[in-house]
């Protein structure tokens, strides 16, 4: 059985149709040539993600960036320690 890959635009369009409720799930599914269960799944995904859309995304992205920076600084420190150790071991003092 072949699996279809649907674009994000199609998924959004189908989910919005389902949320509007002007057509039945079966009508939407046949119109867009997808399985009725898929319509329900996409609708559920959209409804679950709506609160995130209206939340303060800037604070979340800032926290993520800070976490990445912290990890990078930690890695830099580790590499500096390793480099120093290797230089001492090879007889080259810093």
Backbone as a ProteinNet text record, in pm:
[ID]
protein_1_A
[PRIMARY]
XXXXXXXXXXXXXXXXXXXXXXXXXXXXXXXXXXXXXXXXXXXXXXXXXXXXXXXXXXXXXXXXXXXXXXXXXXXXXXXXXXXXXXXXXXXXXX
[TERTIARY]
84.2	0	88.7	62.1	140.8	96.6	194.4	165.4	172.7	71.3	70.6	133.7	209.9	265.6	189.4	130	47.5	121.5	106.3	172.7	108	184	133.1	12.2	14.8	-96.1	-225.1	-214.1	-331.6	-384.9	-294.3	-336.5	-409.8	-356.5	-419.3	-556.3	-565	-691.3	-798.2	-759.6	-851.5	-894.8	-798.6	-830	-924.9	-903	-992.2	-1132.9	-1141.8	-1273.8	-1345.2	-1272	-1331.4	-1371.7	-1290.4	-1322.3	-1445.5	-1458.3	-1575.9	-1706.2	-1702	-1818.6	-1930	-1901.9	-2004.1	-2026.5	-1928.4	-1938.3	-1908.4	-1954.1	-1923.3	-1778.8	-1726.4	-1590	-1577.6	-1678.4	-1673.7	-1674.6	-1749.7	-1751.1	-1613.2	-1553.8	-1420.8	-1318.6	-1325.8	-1231.4	-1240.4	-1360.9	-1374.8	-1333.3	-1359.4	-1321.6	-1169.4	-1096.5	-951.1	-878.7	-955.6	-899.5	-806.2	-856.8	-785.1	-880.9	-826.3	-908.6	-979.9	-1105.6	-1178.7	-1106.5	-1037.7	-962.4	-852.6	-792.7	-686.6	-741.7	-863.1	-927.2	-939.5	-987	-1003.1	-870.3	-768.4	-635.3	-579.7	-590.1	-538.3	-616.3	-746.6	-829.4	-784.8	-763.9	-721.2	-584.6	-491.7	-358.9	-366.6	-450.9	-465.2	-523.8	-628.1	-692.1	-599	-515.9	-421.5	-308.5	-271.5	-159	-201.2	-329.7	-375.1	-325.3	-329.1	-279.5	-133.3	-51.7	89.5	106.5	17.2	25.8	10.4	-76.7	-104.4	-21.3	63.3	148	266.2	340.8	456.2	571.5	579.1	681.7	820.2	828.4	958.3	1032.5	963.4	1027	1075	994.7	1030.9	1154	1157	1270.6	1396.5	1382.3	1497.1	1555	1470	1516.2	1588.5	1534.2	1597.5	1734.5	1743.4	1870.9	1972.3	1928.2	2018.3	2068.6	1980.4	2020.5	2124.2	2105.6	2202.8	2337.6	2332.7	2456.8	2529.7	2456.7	2517.1	2585.1	2518.3	2576.2	2702.5	2700.5	2818.2	2934.9	2907.1	3013.3	3071.8	2986.8	3034.1	3126.2	3086.2	3167.6	3301.7	3299.9	3424.3	3516.9	3461.2	3542.3	3603	3524.9	3574.3	3687.3	3671.3	3774.8	3902.6	3888	4005.9	4082.5	4008.9	4072.2	4145.4	4081.6	4144.1	4268.2	4260.1	4373.5	4490.1	4460.7	4564.9	4631	4551.3	4603.8	4693.9	4649.3	4727.6	4858	4855.2	4977.1	5077.7	5030.9	5120	5176.6	5094.6	5136.6	5240.5	5227.1	5320.2	5449.8	5455.4	5577.7	5575.7	5470.4	5458.7	5379.6	5445.5	5374.3	5306.4	5200.5	5120.2	5187.2
-118.3	0	124.6	216.1	337.1	441.8	504.9	611.5	744.7	825.4	958.5	1057.9	1149	1258.7	1383.6	1446	1564	1689.2	1795.8	1921.2	1983	2068.8	2138.7	2225	2281.1	2365.8	2285.7	2164.7	2079.6	2039.9	2002.1	1963.2	2078	2198	2315	2341.8	2331.8	2356.6	2256.2	2128.8	2023	2043	2073.9	2094	2211.9	2319.8	2436.4	2404.4	2327.9	2284.6	2205.8	2117.1	2034.3	2118.4	2216.6	2303.2	2387.4	2434.8	2516.6	2439.6	2310.1	2226	2243.3	2303.7	2323.8	2199.3	2108.2	1983.1	1868.7	1750.6	1633.9	1591.6	1512.4	1463.1	1382	1303	1221.8	1309.3	1416.8	1507.9	1572.1	1615.5	1677.3	1574.8	1455	1349.8	1318.1	1307.7	1276.8	1394.9	1517.4	1635.8	1645.9	1615.4	1628.6	1495.6	1389.7	1256.5	1209	1219	1167.9	1080.2	1002.8	915.1	998.6	966.8	1042.2	1047.4	939.3	941.8	1047.6	1067.6	1166.7	1307.4	1331.5	1462.2	1490	1391.4	1407.8	1428.6	1357.3	1370.4	1510	1560.7	1694.3	1801.1	1783.8	1878.8	1880.7	1764.4	1753.6	1819.6	1797.2	1857.1	2008.8	2063.4	2208.6	2263.6	2200.9	2249.7	2241.1	2137.1	2122.6	2224.7	2266.5	2359.1	2506.2	2534.4	2673.9	2752.3	2699.5	2778.9	2820.2	2736.3	2768.6	2886.7	2898.2	3006.6	3141	3146.9	3271.7	3291.7	3195.3	3210.9	3299.2	3335.1	3422.1	3341.3	3332.5	3254.7	3314.6	3446.9	3511.6	3460.9	3447.8	3400.1	3256.7	3176.5	3037	3027.5	3104.9	3098	3153.8	3254.5	3309.5	3204.9	3132.2	3026.4	2916.9	2881	2779.1	2825.4	2951.5	3005.9	3007.8	3046.5	3051.3	2912	2812.5	2675.1	2627.2	2663.4	2626.6	2693.2	2822.9	2894.1	2832.1	2798.2	2735.9	2604.7	2525.7	2398.3	2421.6	2522.6	2552.4	2600.9	2687.7	2734.9	2619.2	2526.6	2409.7	2325.9	2309.3	2232	2302.2	2434.3	2509.5	2490	2498.5	2477.5	2339.8	2240	2102.4	2087	2145.3	2135.9	2207.9	2320.7	2391.7	2308.7	2242	2156	2041.4	1979.1	1869.3	1916.1	2032.5	2086.7	2114.1	2173.6	2202.3	2073	1972.7	1843.7	1782.5	1785.8	1726.7	1802.8	1933.9	2012.9	1979.1	1967.7	1933.5	1793.6	1704.2	1564.6	1551.1	1634	1623.9	1700.8	1773.9	1846.3	1991.9	2035.4	2177.6	2248.8	2336	2412.1	2532.2	2570.5	2680.9	2813.7
0	0	0	-89.9	-104.9	-3.2	61.4	157.2	85.3	103.3	43.2	138.7	83.6	161.8	122.1	221.4	195.2	241.6	167.2	200.9	324.4	388.7	506.4	469.1	348.5	304.1	292	235.6	221.3	358.7	448.5	583.3	652.2	639.3	701.2	640.1	509	439.7	483.8	490.4	530.9	675.9	762.8	904.5	923.8	850.8	862.3	814.9	708.6	660.2	770	835.2	939.4	1059.9	1094.6	1208.8	1180	1058.2	1021.9	1041.6	1012.3	1033.7	932.6	818.6	716.9	632.6	634.4	560.3	656.1	621.1	702.9	677.6	768.4	754.4	626.4	595.7	473.8	348.1	349.2	234.4	214.7	325.5	318.1	269	323.1	284.9	136.3	84.9	-57.7	-144.5	-97.7	-174.5	-189.5	-83.4	-86.3	-107.6	-127.2	-154.4	-42.2	80.8	197.8	278.7	370.4	452.8	559.5	590.9	693.2	828.8	865.5	991.7	988.5	871.7	857.6	878.7	831	851.2	1000.3	1073.7	1218.1	1289.5	1245.4	1306	1284.4	1162.4	1132.3	1207.8	1217.7	1292.9	1438.8	1496.2	1635.5	1656.1	1562.7	1572.7	1571.2	1484.7	1476.2	1605.8	1655.5	1776.9	1897.9	1903.5	2014.4	2007.5	1887.6	1874.2	1879.8	1879.8	1882.7	2003.5	2124.8	2238.1	2223	2162.4	2142.6	2047.5	1952.2	1855.2	1924.5	2025	2093.1	2219.5	2252.8	2370.6	2336.4	2437.5	2417.4	2360.4	2231.3	2163.9	2177.7	2200.6	2212.8	2335.9	2447.2	2569.5	2551.1	2485.2	2462.1	2372.8	2265	2173.9	2240.2	2326.7	2398.6	2491.9	2561.4	2651.1	2572.4	2456.5	2373.7	2324.3	2282.8	2236.4	2349.7	2469.9	2584	2619.1	2609.9	2638.2	2536.4	2409.8	2306.9	2332.5	2369.4	2398.5	2516.8	2621.5	2739	2701.3	2618.2	2575	2492.8	2407.7	2326.1	2412	2510.1	2599.9	2680	2720.3	2793	2704.5	2579.5	2485.1	2459.8	2446.8	2426.4	2545.1	2665	2785.2	2788.8	2755.2	2753.5	2652.2	2534.9	2431.9	2474.7	2545.2	2592.9	2696	2784	2883.9	2813.9	2717	2643.7	2568	2506.1	2431.8	2525.5	2639.3	2737.1	2784.3	2811.6	2855.4	2748.6	2624.9	2516.4	2493.5	2506.5	2489.3	2598.4	2722.2	2833	2814.9	2770.2	2753.2	2643.1	2538.9	2427.4	2454.4	2564.6	2599.1	2557.8	2496.1	2458.2	2567.3	2635.5	2738.9	2674.1	2728	2673.1	2695.2
[MASK]
++++++++++++++++++++++++++++++++++++++++++++++++++++++++++++++++++++++++++++++++++++++++++++++

